[in-house]
Coordinates of C-alpha atoms in Angstrom, one line a residue:
W276 CA 13.1 2.5 -4.8
T277 CA 15.1 3.0 -8.0
T278 CA 12.2 3.9 -10.2
R279 CA 11.2 7.5 -10.6
L280 CA 7.6 8.4 -9.7
D281 CA 7.1 9.8 -13.3
E282 CA 7.9 6.4 -14.7
I283 CA 5.5 4.7 -12.4
V284 CA 2.7 7.2 -13.3
G285 CA 3.3 6.5 -17.0
A286 CA 3.2 2.7 -16.5
L287 CA 0.0 2.6 -14.5
P288 CA -2.4 2.5 -17.4
T289 CA -0.5 -0.4 -19.0
L290 CA -0.1 -2.3 -15.8
L291 CA -3.7 -2.0 -14.8
A292 CA -5.2 -2.5 -18.3
P293 CA -5.8 -6.3 -17.8
L294 CA -8.2 -5.5 -15.0
R295 CA -10.6 -4.0 -17.5
V296 CA -11.6 -7.6 -18.4
L297 CA -12.9 -7.9 -14.8
R298 CA -14.8 -4.6 -15.3
C299 CA -12.7 -2.8 -12.7
P300 CA -12.7 1.1 -12.8
V301 CA -9.2 1.2 -14.1
D302 CA -9.4 4.8 -15.4
E303 CA -10.5 6.1 -12.0
W304 CA -7.8 4.1 -10.2
V305 CA -5.1 5.4 -12.5
T306 CA -6.3 9.0 -12.1
T307 CA -6.4 8.7 -8.3
S308 CA -3.0 6.9 -8.1
T309 CA -1.5 9.5 -10.4
L310 CA -2.6 12.4 -8.2
A311 CA -1.4 10.6 -5.1
L312 CA 2.0 9.7 -6.5
R313 CA 2.5 13.2 -7.8
T314 CA 1.9 14.7 -4.3
L315 CA 4.4 12.4 -2.5
P316 CA 7.4 14.7 -3.3
A317 CA 5.6 17.7 -2.0
I318 CA 4.7 15.9 1.2
R319 CA 8.3 14.8 1.6
E320 CA 9.4 18.4 1.2
E321 CA 6.9 19.6 3.7
L322 CA 8.1 17.1 6.3
R323 CA 11.7 18.1 5.6
L324 CA 10.9 21.8 6.1
L325 CA 8.9 21.0 9.3
F326 CA 11.7 19.0 10.9
A327 CA 14.3 21.6 9.9
A328 CA 12.1 24.3 11.5
R329 CA 11.9 22.2 14.7
A330 CA 15.7 21.8 14.7
L331 CA 16.1 25.6 14.3
R332 CA 13.8 26.3 17.2
G333 CA 16.3 24.5 19.4
R334 CA 13.8 22.1 21.0
P335 CA 15.4 19.4 23.1
G336 CA 15.6 15.9 21.7
V337 CA 12.9 13.4 22.2
A338 CA 13.5 11.8 25.6
S339 CA 10.5 9.5 26.1
P340 CA 8.0 7.5 23.9
R341 CA 5.3 9.9 25.0
R342 CA 7.3 12.9 23.6
L343 CA 8.0 11.0 20.5
W344 CA 4.3 10.3 20.0
I345 CA 3.5 14.0 20.5
A346 CA 6.2 15.0 18.0
V347 CA 4.8 12.5 15.4
V348 CA 1.2 13.8 15.9
D349 CA 2.4 17.4 15.6
A350 CA 4.2 16.6 12.4
V351 CA 1.3 14.7 10.8
G352 CA -1.1 17.5 11.8
A353 CA 1.1 20.1 10.2
V354 CA 1.6 18.1 7.0
V355 CA -2.1 17.3 6.7
S356 CA -2.9 21.0 7.1
V357 CA -0.5 22.1 4.4
S358 CA -1.5 19.1 2.2
L359 CA -5.2 20.1 2.4
R360 CA -4.3 23.6 1.2
R361 CA -2.3 22.2 -1.7
V362 CA -5.1 19.7 -2.6
R363 CA -7.6 22.6 -2.7
D364 CA -5.4 24.5 -5.0
L365 CA -4.9 21.5 -7.2
G366 CA -8.6 20.9 -7.3
D367 CA -9.2 24.5 -8.3
A368 CA -6.6 24.2 -11.1
L369 CA -8.1 21.0 -12.4
A370 CA -11.6 22.5 -12.3
V371 CA -10.4 25.5 -14.4
R372 CA -8.7 23.1 -16.8
G373 CA -11.9 21.2 -17.5
Q374 CA -12.4 17.5 -18.1
R375 CA -9.7 15.7 -20.1
P376 CA -10.2 12.6 -22.2
V377 CA -8.8 9.4 -20.7
R378 CA -6.2 7.7 -22.7
R379 CA -6.8 4.0 -22.9
T380 CA -3.9 1.6 -23.6
R381 CA -3.9 -2.0 -24.7
P382 CA -1.4 -4.2 -23.0
Q383 CA 1.2 -5.6 -25.3
V384 CA 2.4 -9.1 -24.3
G385 CA 5.9 -9.8 -25.6
F386 CA 8.2 -12.8 -25.5
G387 CA 9.8 -11.7 -22.2
D388 CA 6.4 -11.6 -20.6
L389 CA 5.6 -15.1 -21.7
V390 CA 9.0 -16.3 -20.4
A391 CA 8.3 -14.7 -17.0
V392 CA 4.9 -16.3 -16.8
V393 CA 6.4 -19.7 -17.6
V394 CA 9.2 -19.3 -15.0
V395 CA 6.8 -18.2 -12.3
A396 CA 4.4 -21.0 -13.1
A397 CA 7.2 -23.5 -13.0
A398 CA 8.5 -22.2 -9.7
C399 CA 4.9 -22.4 -8.2
A400 CA 4.5 -26.0 -9.5
A401 CA 7.9 -26.9 -8.0
M402 CA 7.0 -25.5 -4.6
I403 CA 3.7 -27.4 -4.6
V404 CA 5.3 -30.7 -5.7
W405 CA 8.4 -30.5 -3.5
G406 CA 7.0 -28.0 -1.0

């Protein structure tokens, strides 16, 4: 919750790089995850605007589970509709831009990583032995 989405997007190629050994499509996963993570703030903003508009209309509060369910379905439908339009626009922009080369990164294992692996392995061994 404390990490900004931009930092997560930048870390994905490095975090998923070890999966290349297993011949996983890491580049495609990183691209898909990046696009999904970058759209989350837009979806959050759309939900905020939607609920603000509902509040301005002066609709009465949700009194029953059935009305709550209807309100959730209405909100999801509106957000999906707006998101599809935004995705279409994003797709058009990416198509105009052309294909971009994928930047491959090699994971760099440092001393801190080795210490973390040893600590986790020791904790797992302790749980198995004294479990």
